[in-house]
């Protein structure tokens, strides 16, 4: 016991200094002397700068318990005869078949030459070597250890490469699911840790030069940071980061290439579109070449995705502003400063969100509902801007705006326009079937159509227009309830009631 302590202390020092974990070796043998000798003769063994660390079991049963909870063992020196004639072989079978541990290298050791295991056992249980216990000389053991540990090391390299590949595919698809640049950048940082199985802290920054979606044109901005860095940063300014991080980032930007130290990695990527993105990570442990290769591969893919995402955000921004301009132009023929289209969009988006639509669907709904009245471009000015009530013929013309809007929007196959066409067509249908243009009833009206009807009337009542004064919001909400089950889908009116505060919020801005 006291021997062990001295021995352990001696070994702990170089392990800690080098920072490389020891090779884990399990000795399973019912003869204590075998443990002693093995430990003694191998005490100064080292491979790839890593020492040995032994775990000792004196029966197959004890070894099962140890193996069931540990996956770090590289080599097992396994006695064949222990509590039973075949206890060692049974354990080998258990390791390969039940635990499914195909990596650990197994060296069988028998007391007598006559106990050689059958060829079938060596083949099926992937036994590396078979030695007689009389071969416990240092020279022989060293050969066995080198062969076994090298085989284990190579197996683990393959395993890591395979795992790394799988993780990088998973990580990239996770990242590609991000809805916006910031979410994307956070996902990148999270996935880097997952990918390398290391605890790292870091940040993502970008300098956008080609697109206008981001207001950061020409300036480096931090998009996301892990906890350690987010605490250092008060805003997106790179200037607030620690000097060493700033230097690493500056160097990458200057050299236009990635660089790394023992524990840090600064990835630099310039996309085809000309934006530059950076990822800076610092790790607790030194990162090896494989990890670096994986980081580089991952980051390259991330840069490509980033470009696509920028383009998408830019497209969305252009789409939104076009729609706002157009719908505003229509409305301004009637009311100089109407926010009606946007508010209908916001209300419809709110309701879709409360119904559980995804963020993406909510945004689709917002844009599509904004377009509900585009058919009014076809309505002559004298009708559209008439200060008083419409006569019967004017009213017939006015009602065509639903079908006209549908016809206009149906020319496009884009998702947002398909949804907008449906909304334009159905936003004046009534739940009880008395609406226009088709007289659809209840569920025959699409959900987006029913949502738009509630949003349109609520906002129309709450806003001033050329033919009426604005109603107080509370009265407009009362009107919805009066018409619940007549004009409106009762479940949507209930939804509005349940989220009255959110509705009121839309009118505070
Ligand atoms: P809008 O201004 O967007 O109004 C949408 C819907 O809100 C209307 O659909 C109606 O259901 C409801 N709404 C608006 N104001 C009132 C109101 O004072 N009382 C009540 N009970 N409901 C109201 P609707 O009736 O199918 O009208 C469609 C569009 O026709 C309106 O869009 C507006 O552009 C136009 N319009 C309707 N009535 C008049 C009118 O008296 N004069 C003029 N110039 N235009 C009108
Ligand atoms: C070590 O910690 O590596 C030695 C302990 C032992 O062999 O039992
Ligand atoms: C370096 O960054 O170049 C050395 C220090 C470290 O790797 O963290
Ligand atoms: C929606 O109804 O909220 C949008 C449906 C879609 O995703 O196309
Ligand atoms: Fe309308
Ligand atoms: Fe409207």
Short mmCIF file of C-alpha atoms in Angstrom, two decimals, residues 26 34 80 83-84 114 132 151 167 169 203 213 245 262 288 307 322-323 337 343 392 430 432 437 439 473-474:
data_model
loop_
_atom_site.label_atom_id
_atom_site.label_comp_id
_atom_site.label_asym_id
_atom_site.label_seq_id
_atom_site.Cartn_x
_atom_site.Cartn_y
_atom_site.Cartn_z
CA UNK A 26 -6.35 -2.94 -16.77
CA UNK A 34 1.33 -10.96 -11.63
CA UNK A 80 -7.88 -17.00 -18.66
CA UNK A 83 -13.05 -17.94 -10.68
CA UNK A 84 -13.79 -20.49 -13.38
CA UNK A 114 -1.68 -26.29 -22.56
CA UNK A 132 2.13 -17.35 -21.28
CA UNK A 151 -3.24 -0.73 -32.29
CA UNK A 167 -20.45 15.57 -35.60
CA UNK A 169 -22.35 17.03 -40.41
CA UNK A 203 -16.79 34.59 -30.25
CA UNK A 213 -29.09 43.76 -44.73
CA UNK A 245 -8.10 38.43 -28.49
CA UNK A 262 -1.44 25.85 -28.69
CA UNK A 288 -4.26 18.78 -31.73
CA UNK A 307 -23.19 33.96 -47.21
CA UNK A 322 -41.06 46.83 -51.09
CA UNK A 323 -44.25 45.53 -49.56
CA UNK A 337 -50.35 58.32 -43.01
CA UNK A 343 -50.85 46.72 -38.31
CA UNK A 392 -74.82 50.12 -54.37
CA UNK A 430 -67.58 35.79 -42.77
CA UNK A 432 -71.46 32.51 -40.91
CA UNK A 437 -66.61 37.19 -52.75
CA UNK A 439 -69.64 33.30 -49.40
CA UNK A 473 -59.43 50.18 -29.19
CA UNK A 474 -61.68 48.89 -26.39
#
